[in-house]
Every structure is written in C-alpha cells, then in structure tokens.
mmCIF file of N, CA and C in Angstrom:
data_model
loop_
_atom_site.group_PDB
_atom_site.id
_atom_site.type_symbol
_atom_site.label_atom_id
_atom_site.label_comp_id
_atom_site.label_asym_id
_atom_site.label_seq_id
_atom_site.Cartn_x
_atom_site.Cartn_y
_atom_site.Cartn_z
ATOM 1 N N UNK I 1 90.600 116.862 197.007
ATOM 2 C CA UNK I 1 89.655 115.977 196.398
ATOM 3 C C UNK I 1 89.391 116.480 194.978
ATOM 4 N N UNK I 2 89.859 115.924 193.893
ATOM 5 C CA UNK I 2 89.247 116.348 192.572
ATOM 6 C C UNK I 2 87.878 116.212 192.153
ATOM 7 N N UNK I 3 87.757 116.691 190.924
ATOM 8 C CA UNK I 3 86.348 117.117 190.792
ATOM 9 C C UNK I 3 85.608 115.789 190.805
ATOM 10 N N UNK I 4 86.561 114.597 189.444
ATOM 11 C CA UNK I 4 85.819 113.287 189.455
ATOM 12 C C UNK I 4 85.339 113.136 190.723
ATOM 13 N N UNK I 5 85.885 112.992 192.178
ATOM 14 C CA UNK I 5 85.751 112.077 193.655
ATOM 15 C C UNK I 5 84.394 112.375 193.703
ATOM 16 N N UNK I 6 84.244 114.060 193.909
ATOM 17 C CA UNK I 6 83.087 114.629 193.915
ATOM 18 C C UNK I 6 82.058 114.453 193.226
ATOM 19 N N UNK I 7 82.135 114.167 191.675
ATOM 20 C CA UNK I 7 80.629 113.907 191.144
ATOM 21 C C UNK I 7 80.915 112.326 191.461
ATOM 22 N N UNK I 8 81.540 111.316 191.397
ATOM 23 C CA UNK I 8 81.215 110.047 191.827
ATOM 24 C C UNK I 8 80.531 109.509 193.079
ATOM 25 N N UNK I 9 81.010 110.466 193.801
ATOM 26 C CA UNK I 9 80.473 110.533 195.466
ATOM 27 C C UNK I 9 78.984 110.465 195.384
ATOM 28 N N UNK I 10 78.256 111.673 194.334
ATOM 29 C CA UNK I 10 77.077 111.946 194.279
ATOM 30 C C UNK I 10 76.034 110.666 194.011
ATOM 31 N N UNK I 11 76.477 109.575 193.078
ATOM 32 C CA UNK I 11 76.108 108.716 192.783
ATOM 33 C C UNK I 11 76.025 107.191 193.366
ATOM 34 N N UNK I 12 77.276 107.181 194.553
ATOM 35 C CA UNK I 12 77.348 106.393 195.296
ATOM 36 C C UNK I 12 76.610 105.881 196.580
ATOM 37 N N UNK I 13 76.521 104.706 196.738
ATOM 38 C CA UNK I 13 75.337 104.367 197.842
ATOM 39 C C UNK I 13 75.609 104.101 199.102
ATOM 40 N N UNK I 14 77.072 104.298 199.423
ATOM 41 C CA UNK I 14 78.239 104.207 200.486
ATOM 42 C C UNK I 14 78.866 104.669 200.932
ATOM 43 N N UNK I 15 79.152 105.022 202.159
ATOM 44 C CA UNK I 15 79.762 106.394 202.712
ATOM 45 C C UNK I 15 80.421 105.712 204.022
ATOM 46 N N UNK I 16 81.576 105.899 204.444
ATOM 47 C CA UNK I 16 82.430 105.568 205.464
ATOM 48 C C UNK I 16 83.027 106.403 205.700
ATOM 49 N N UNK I 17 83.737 106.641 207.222
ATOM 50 C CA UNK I 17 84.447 107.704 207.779
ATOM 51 C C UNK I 17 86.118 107.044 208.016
ATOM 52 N N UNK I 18 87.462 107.642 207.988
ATOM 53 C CA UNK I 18 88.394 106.863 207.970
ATOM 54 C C UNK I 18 89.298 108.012 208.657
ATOM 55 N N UNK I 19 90.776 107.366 209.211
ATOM 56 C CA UNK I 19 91.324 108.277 209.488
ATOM 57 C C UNK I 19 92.128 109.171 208.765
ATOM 58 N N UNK I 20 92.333 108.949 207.541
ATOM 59 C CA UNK I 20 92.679 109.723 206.587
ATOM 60 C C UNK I 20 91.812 110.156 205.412
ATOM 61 N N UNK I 21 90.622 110.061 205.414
ATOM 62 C CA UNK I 21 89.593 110.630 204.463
ATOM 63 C C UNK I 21 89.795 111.846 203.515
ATOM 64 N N UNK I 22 89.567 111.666 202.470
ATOM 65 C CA UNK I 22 89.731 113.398 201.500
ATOM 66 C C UNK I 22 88.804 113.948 201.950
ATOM 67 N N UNK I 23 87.382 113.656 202.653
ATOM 68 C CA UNK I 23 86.900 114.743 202.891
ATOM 69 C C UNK I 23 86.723 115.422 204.291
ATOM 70 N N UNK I 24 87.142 116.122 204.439
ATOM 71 C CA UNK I 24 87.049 116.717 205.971
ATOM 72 C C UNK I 24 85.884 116.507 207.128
ATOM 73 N N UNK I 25 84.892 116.305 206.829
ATOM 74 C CA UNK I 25 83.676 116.078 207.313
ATOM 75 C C UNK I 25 83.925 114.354 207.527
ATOM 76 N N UNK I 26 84.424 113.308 206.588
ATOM 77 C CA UNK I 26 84.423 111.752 206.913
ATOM 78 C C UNK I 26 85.667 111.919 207.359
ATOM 79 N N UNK I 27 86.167 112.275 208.284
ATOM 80 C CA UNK I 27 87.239 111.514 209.172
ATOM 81 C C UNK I 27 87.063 111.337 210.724
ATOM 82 N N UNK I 28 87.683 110.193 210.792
ATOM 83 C CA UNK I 28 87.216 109.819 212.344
ATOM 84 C C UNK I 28 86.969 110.597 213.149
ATOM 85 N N UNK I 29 86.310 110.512 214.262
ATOM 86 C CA UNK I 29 86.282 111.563 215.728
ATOM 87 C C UNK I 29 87.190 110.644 216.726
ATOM 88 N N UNK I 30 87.693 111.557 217.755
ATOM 89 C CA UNK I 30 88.352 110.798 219.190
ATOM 90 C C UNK I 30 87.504 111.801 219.932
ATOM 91 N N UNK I 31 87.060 111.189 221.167
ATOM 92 C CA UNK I 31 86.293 111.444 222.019
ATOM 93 C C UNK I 31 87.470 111.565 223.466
ATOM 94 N N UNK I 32 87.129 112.684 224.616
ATOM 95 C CA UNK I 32 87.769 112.160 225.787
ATOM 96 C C UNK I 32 86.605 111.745 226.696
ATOM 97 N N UNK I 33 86.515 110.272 226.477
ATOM 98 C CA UNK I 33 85.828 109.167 227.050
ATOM 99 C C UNK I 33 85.728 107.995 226.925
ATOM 100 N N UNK I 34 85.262 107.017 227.450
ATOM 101 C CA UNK I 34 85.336 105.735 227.416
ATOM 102 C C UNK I 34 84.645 105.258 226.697
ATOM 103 N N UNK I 35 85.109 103.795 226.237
ATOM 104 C CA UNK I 35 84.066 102.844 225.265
ATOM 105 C C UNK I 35 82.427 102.708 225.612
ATOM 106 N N UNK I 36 82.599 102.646 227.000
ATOM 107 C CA UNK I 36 81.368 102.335 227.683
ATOM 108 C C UNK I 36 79.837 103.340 227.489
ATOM 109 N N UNK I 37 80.845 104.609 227.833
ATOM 110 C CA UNK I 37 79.962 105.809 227.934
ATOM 111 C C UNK I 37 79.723 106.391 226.462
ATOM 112 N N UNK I 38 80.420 106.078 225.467
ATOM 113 C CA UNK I 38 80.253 106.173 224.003
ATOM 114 C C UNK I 38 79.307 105.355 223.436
ATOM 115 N N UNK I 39 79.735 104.219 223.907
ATOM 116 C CA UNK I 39 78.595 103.379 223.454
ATOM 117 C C UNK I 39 76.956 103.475 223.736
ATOM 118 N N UNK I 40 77.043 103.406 224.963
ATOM 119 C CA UNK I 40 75.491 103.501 225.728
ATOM 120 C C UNK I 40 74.896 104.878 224.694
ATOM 121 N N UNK I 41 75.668 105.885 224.312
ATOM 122 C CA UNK I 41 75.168 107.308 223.985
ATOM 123 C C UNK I 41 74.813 107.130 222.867
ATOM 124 N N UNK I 42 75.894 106.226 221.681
ATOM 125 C CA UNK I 42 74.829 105.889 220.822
ATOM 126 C C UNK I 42 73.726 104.968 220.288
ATOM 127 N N UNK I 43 73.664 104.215 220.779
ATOM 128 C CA UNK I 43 72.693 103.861 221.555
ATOM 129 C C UNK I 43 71.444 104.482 221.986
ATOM 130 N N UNK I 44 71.534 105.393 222.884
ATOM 131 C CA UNK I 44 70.475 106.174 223.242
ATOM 132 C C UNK I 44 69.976 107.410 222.063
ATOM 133 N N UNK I 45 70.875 107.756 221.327
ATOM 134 C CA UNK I 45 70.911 108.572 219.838
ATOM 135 C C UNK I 45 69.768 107.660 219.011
ATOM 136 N N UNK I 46 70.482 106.621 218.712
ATOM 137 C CA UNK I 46 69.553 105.537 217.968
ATOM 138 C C UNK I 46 67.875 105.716 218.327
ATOM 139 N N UNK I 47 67.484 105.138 219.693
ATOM 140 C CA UNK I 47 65.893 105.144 220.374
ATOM 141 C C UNK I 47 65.584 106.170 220.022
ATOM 142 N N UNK I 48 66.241 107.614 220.326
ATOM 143 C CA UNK I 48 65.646 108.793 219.883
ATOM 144 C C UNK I 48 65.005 108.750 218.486
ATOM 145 N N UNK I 49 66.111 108.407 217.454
ATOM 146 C CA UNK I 49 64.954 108.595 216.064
ATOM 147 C C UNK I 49 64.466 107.656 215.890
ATOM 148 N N UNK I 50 62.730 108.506 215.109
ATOM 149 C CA UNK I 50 61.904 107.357 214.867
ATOM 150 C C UNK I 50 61.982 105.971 213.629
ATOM 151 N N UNK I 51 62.976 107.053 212.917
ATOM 152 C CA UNK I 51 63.412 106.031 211.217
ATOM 153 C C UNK I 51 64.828 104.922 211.565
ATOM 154 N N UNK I 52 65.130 104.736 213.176
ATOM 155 C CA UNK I 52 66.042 104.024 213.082
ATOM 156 C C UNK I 52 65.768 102.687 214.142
ATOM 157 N N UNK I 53 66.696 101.705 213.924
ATOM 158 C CA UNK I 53 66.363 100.624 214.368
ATOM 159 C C UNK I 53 67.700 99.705 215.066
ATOM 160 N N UNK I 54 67.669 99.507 215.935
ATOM 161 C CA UNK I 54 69.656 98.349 215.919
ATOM 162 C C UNK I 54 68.576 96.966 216.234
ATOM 163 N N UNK I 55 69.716 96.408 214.851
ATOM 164 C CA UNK I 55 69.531 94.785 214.236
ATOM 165 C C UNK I 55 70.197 94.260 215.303
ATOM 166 N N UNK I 56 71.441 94.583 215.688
ATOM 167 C CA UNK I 56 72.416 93.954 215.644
ATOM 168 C C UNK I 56 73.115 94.584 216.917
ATOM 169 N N UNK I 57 73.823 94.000 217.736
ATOM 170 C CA UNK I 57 74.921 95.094 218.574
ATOM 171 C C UNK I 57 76.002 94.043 219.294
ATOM 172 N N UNK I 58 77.233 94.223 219.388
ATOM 173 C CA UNK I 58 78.104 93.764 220.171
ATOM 174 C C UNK I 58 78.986 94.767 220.760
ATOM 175 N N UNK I 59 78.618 94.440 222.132
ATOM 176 C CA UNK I 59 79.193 95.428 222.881
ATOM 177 C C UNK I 59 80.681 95.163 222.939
ATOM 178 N N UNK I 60 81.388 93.907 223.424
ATOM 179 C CA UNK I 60 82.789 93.822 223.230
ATOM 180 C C UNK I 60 83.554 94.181 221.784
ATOM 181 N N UNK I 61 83.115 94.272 221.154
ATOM 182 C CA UNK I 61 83.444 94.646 219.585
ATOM 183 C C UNK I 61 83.306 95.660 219.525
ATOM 184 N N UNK I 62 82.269 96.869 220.385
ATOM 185 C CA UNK I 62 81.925 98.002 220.046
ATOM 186 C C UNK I 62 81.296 98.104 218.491
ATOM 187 N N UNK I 63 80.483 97.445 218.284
ATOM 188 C CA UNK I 63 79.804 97.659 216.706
ATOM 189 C C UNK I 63 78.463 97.684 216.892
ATOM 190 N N UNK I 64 77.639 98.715 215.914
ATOM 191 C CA UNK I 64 76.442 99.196 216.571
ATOM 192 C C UNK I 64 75.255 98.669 214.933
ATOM 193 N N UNK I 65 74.745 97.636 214.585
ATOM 194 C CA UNK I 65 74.130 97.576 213.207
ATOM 195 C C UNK I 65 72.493 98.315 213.221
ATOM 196 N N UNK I 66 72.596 99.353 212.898
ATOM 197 C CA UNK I 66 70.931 99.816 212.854
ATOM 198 C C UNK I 66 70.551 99.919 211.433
ATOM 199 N N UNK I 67 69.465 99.496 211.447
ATOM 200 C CA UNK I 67 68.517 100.167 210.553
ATOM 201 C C UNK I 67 67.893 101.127 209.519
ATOM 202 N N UNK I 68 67.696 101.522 208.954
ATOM 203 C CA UNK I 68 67.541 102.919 208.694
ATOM 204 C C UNK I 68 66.083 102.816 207.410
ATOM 205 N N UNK I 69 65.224 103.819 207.960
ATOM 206 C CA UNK I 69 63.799 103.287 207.605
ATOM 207 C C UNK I 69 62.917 104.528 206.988
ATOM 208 N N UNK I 70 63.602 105.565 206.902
ATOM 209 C CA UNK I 70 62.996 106.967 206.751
ATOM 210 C C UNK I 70 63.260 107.084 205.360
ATOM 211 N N UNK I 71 63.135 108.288 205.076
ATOM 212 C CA UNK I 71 63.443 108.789 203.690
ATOM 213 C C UNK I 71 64.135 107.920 203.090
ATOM 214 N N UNK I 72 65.174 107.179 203.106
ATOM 215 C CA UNK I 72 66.110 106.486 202.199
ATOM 216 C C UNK I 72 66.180 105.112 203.624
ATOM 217 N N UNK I 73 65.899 104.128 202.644
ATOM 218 C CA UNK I 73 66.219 102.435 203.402
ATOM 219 C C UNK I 73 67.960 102.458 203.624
ATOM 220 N N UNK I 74 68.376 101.916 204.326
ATOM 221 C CA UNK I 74 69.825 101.519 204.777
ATOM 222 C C UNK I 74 70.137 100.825 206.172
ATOM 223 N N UNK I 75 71.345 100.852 205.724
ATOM 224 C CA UNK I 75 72.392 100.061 206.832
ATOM 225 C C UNK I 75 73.464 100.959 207.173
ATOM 226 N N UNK I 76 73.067 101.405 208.813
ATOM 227 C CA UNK I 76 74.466 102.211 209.298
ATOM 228 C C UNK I 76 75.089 100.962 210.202
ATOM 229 N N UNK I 77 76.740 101.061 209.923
ATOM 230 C CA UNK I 77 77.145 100.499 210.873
ATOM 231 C C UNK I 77 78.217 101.416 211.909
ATOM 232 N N UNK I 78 78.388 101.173 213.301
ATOM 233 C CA UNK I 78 79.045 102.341 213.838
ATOM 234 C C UNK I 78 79.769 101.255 214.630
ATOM 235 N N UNK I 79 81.065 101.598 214.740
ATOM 236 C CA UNK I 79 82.504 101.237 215.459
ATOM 237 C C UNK I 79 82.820 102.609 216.680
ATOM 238 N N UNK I 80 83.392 101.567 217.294
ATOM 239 C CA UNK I 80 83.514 102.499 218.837
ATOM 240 C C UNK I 80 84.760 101.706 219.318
ATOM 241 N N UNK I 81 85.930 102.291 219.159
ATOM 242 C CA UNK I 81 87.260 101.747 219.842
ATOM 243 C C UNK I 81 88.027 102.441 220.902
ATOM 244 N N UNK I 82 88.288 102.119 221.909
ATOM 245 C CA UNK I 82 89.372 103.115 222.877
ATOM 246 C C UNK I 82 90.286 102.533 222.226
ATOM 247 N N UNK I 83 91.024 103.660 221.817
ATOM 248 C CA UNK I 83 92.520 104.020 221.343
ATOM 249 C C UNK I 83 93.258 103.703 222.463
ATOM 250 N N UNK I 84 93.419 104.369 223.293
ATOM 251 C CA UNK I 84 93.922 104.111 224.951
ATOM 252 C C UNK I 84 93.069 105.402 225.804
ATOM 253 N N UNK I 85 93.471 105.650 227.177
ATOM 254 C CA UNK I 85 92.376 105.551 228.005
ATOM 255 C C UNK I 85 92.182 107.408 228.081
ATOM 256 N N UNK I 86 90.736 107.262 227.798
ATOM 257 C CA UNK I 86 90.146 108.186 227.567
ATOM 258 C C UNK I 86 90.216 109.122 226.396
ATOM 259 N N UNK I 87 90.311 107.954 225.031
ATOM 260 C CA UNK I 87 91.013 108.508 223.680
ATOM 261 C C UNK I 87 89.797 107.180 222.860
ATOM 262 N N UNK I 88 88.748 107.829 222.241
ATOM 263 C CA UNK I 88 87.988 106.885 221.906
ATOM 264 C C UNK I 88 87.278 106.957 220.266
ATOM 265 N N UNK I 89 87.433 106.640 219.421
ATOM 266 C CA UNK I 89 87.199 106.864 218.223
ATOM 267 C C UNK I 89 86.214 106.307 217.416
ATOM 268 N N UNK I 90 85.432 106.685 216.415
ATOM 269 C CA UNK I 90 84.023 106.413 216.594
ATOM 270 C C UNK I 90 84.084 106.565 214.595
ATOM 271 N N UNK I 91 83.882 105.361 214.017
ATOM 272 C CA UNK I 91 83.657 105.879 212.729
ATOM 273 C C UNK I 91 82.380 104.927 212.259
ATOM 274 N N UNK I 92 81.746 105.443 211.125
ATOM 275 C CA UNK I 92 80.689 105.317 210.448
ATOM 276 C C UNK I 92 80.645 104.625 209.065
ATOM 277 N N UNK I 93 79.776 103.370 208.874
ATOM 278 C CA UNK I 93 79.242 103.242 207.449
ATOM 279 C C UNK I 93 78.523 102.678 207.248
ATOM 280 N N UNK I 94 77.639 103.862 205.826
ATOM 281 C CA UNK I 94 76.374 104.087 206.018
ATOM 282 C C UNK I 94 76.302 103.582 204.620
ATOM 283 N N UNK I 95 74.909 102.729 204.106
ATOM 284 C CA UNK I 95 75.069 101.893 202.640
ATOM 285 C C UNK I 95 73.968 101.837 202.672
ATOM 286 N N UNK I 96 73.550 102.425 201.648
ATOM 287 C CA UNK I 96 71.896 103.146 201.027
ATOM 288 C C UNK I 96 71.845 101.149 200.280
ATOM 289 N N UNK I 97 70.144 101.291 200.661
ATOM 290 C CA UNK I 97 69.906 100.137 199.868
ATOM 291 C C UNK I 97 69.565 100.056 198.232
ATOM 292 N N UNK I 98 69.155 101.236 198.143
ATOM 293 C CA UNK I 98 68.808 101.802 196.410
ATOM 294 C C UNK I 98 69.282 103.183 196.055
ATOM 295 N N UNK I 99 68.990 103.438 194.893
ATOM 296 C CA UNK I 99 68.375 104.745 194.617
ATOM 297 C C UNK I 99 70.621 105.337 194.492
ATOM 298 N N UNK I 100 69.766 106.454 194.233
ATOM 299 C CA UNK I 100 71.564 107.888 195.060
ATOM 300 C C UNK I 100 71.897 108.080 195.993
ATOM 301 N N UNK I 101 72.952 108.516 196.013
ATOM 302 C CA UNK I 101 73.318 109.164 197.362
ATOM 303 C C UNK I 101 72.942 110.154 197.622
ATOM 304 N N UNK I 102 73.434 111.818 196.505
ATOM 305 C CA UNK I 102 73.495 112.936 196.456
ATOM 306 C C UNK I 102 73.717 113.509 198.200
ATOM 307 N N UNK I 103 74.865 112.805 198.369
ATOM 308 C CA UNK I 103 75.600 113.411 199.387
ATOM 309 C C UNK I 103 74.459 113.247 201.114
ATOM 310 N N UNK I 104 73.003 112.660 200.834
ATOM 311 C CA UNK I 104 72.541 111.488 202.176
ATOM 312 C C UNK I 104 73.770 110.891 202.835
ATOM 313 N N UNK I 105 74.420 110.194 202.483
ATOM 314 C CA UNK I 105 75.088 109.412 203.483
ATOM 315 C C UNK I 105 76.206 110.213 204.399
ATOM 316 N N UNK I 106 76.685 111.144 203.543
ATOM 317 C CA UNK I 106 77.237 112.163 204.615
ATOM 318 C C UNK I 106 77.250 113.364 205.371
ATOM 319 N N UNK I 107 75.590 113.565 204.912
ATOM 320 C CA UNK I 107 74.861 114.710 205.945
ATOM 321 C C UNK I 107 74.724 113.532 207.273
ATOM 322 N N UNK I 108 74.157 112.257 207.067
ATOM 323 C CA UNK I 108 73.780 111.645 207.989
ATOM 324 C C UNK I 108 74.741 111.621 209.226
ATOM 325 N N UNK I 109 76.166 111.470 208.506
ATOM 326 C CA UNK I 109 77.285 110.356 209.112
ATOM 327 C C UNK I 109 77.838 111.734 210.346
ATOM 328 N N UNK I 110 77.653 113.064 209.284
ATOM 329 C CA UNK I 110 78.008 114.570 209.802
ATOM 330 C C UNK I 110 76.908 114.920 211.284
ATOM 331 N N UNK I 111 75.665 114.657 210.850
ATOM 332 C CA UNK I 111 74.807 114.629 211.677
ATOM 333 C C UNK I 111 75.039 114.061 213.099
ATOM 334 N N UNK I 112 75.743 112.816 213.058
ATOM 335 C CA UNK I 112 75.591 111.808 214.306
ATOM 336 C C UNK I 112 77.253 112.321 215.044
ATOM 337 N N UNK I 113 78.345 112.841 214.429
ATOM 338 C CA UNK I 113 79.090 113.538 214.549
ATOM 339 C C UNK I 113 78.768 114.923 215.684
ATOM 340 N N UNK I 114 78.202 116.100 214.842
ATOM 341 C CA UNK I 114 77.965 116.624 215.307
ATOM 342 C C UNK I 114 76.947 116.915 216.956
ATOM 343 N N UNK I 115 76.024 115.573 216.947
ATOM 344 C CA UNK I 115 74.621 115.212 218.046
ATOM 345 C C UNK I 115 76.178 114.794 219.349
ATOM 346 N N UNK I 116 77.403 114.122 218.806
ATOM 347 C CA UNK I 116 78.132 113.199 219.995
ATOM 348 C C UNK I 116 79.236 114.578 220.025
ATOM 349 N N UNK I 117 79.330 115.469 219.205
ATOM 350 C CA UNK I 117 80.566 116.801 219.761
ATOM 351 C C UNK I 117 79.903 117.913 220.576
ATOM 352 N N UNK I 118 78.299 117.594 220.777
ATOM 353 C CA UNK I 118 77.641 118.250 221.917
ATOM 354 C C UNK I 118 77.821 117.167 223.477
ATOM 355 N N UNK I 119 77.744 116.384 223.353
ATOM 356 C CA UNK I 119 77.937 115.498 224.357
ATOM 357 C C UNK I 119 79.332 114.722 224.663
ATOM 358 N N UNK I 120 80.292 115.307 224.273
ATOM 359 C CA UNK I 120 81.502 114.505 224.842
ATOM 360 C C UNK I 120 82.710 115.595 224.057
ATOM 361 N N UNK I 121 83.595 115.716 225.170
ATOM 362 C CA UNK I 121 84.745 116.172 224.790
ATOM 363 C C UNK I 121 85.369 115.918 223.575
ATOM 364 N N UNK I 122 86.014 116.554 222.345
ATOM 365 C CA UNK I 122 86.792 116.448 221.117
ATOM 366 C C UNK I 122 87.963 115.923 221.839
ATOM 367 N N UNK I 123 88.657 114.979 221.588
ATOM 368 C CA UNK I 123 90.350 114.424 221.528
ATOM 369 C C UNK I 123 91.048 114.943 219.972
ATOM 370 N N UNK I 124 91.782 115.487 220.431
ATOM 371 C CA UNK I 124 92.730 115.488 218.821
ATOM 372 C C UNK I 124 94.223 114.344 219.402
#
C-alpha cells in the first residue's frame, strides 16, 4: 500500500472489506459455518450495542443494513455468503455520514471481525 492510499484512506468516509484488499485487516473472513448460524450471530452482535440499529435485513440475500448512532452517524452494511458447505464469508461496508474517517471505519469493520473469530472457526 503506498503512502498516497494511506493518507487518502484517512480522509475517506468509506471503508469495505474485499477479497483482495491492500490492507490486511479489510479482507474478507471465511468462517467454518453456515449462513444461518452466521447470520443469527450477527444479528445478535448488533442488539448487543447500544449505538446500533438494523434498518433493513434480508435473510435470503444474507445482507444485514444497520444503523450506526454513536460517536460517528453511519451506514454498515454486512454480506454473509456460503461459499460452499461450511465455508462462509462475511464482508463489510461501512459509510460515515459526515465528517473523517481517520481510520473509524476500519477499527469498526476490525472490531466485528475480531467479536465473530471468537465465536466461529477461521476457514482459510
């Protein structure tokens, strides 16, 4: 990642996770588990905090639209696909409504990462 990516990043209000990402921290997760049991979990992640909210949810789509109401206003959206069975991949994007980033959107995205690699097996 060159230096520009990095100070542009800082300024940006958008943050997504991909499977080829420059930064090590935004690239997808695979889970060994199902759509079902991924889903419900985040989900239940969500109720836990108090600054978050789901607008929106389709479960056959696996797409999760919450809220975000705390320190910085936004829109996370979260994707949940089985790859095939028991291979499940989970990416993030997170779009500040104002203001900077200064690297918010991917403590967050790292955060919800890290809360689901306590609760479910890593797939590589």
């Amino acid at each position: 990642m060159t230096l520009l990516s990095k100070i542009s990043r800082l300024f940006d209000n958008h943050s997504e996770t991909a499977d080829h990402h420059d930064d090590q921290r935004l690239r997808t997760h695979y889970y060994r588990t199902t759509k079902d049991k991924l889903y419900k979990e985040c989900l239940q992640m969500i109720e836990r905090e108090a600054d978050m909210r789901v607008v929106a949810e389709s479960h056959e789509r696996g797409e999760i639209s919450v809220q975000l109401t705390g320190k910085k206003n936004g829109l996370l959206i979260i994707t949940i696909i089985m790859v095939r069975a028991f291979h499940t991949a989970v990416d993030f994007s997170l779009s500040l409504e104002k203001g900077m980033n200064f690297n918010y959107c991917e403590k967050q995205i790292e955060a919800f990462y890290q809360k689901l690699d306590h609760v479910f097996p890593v797939s590589e």
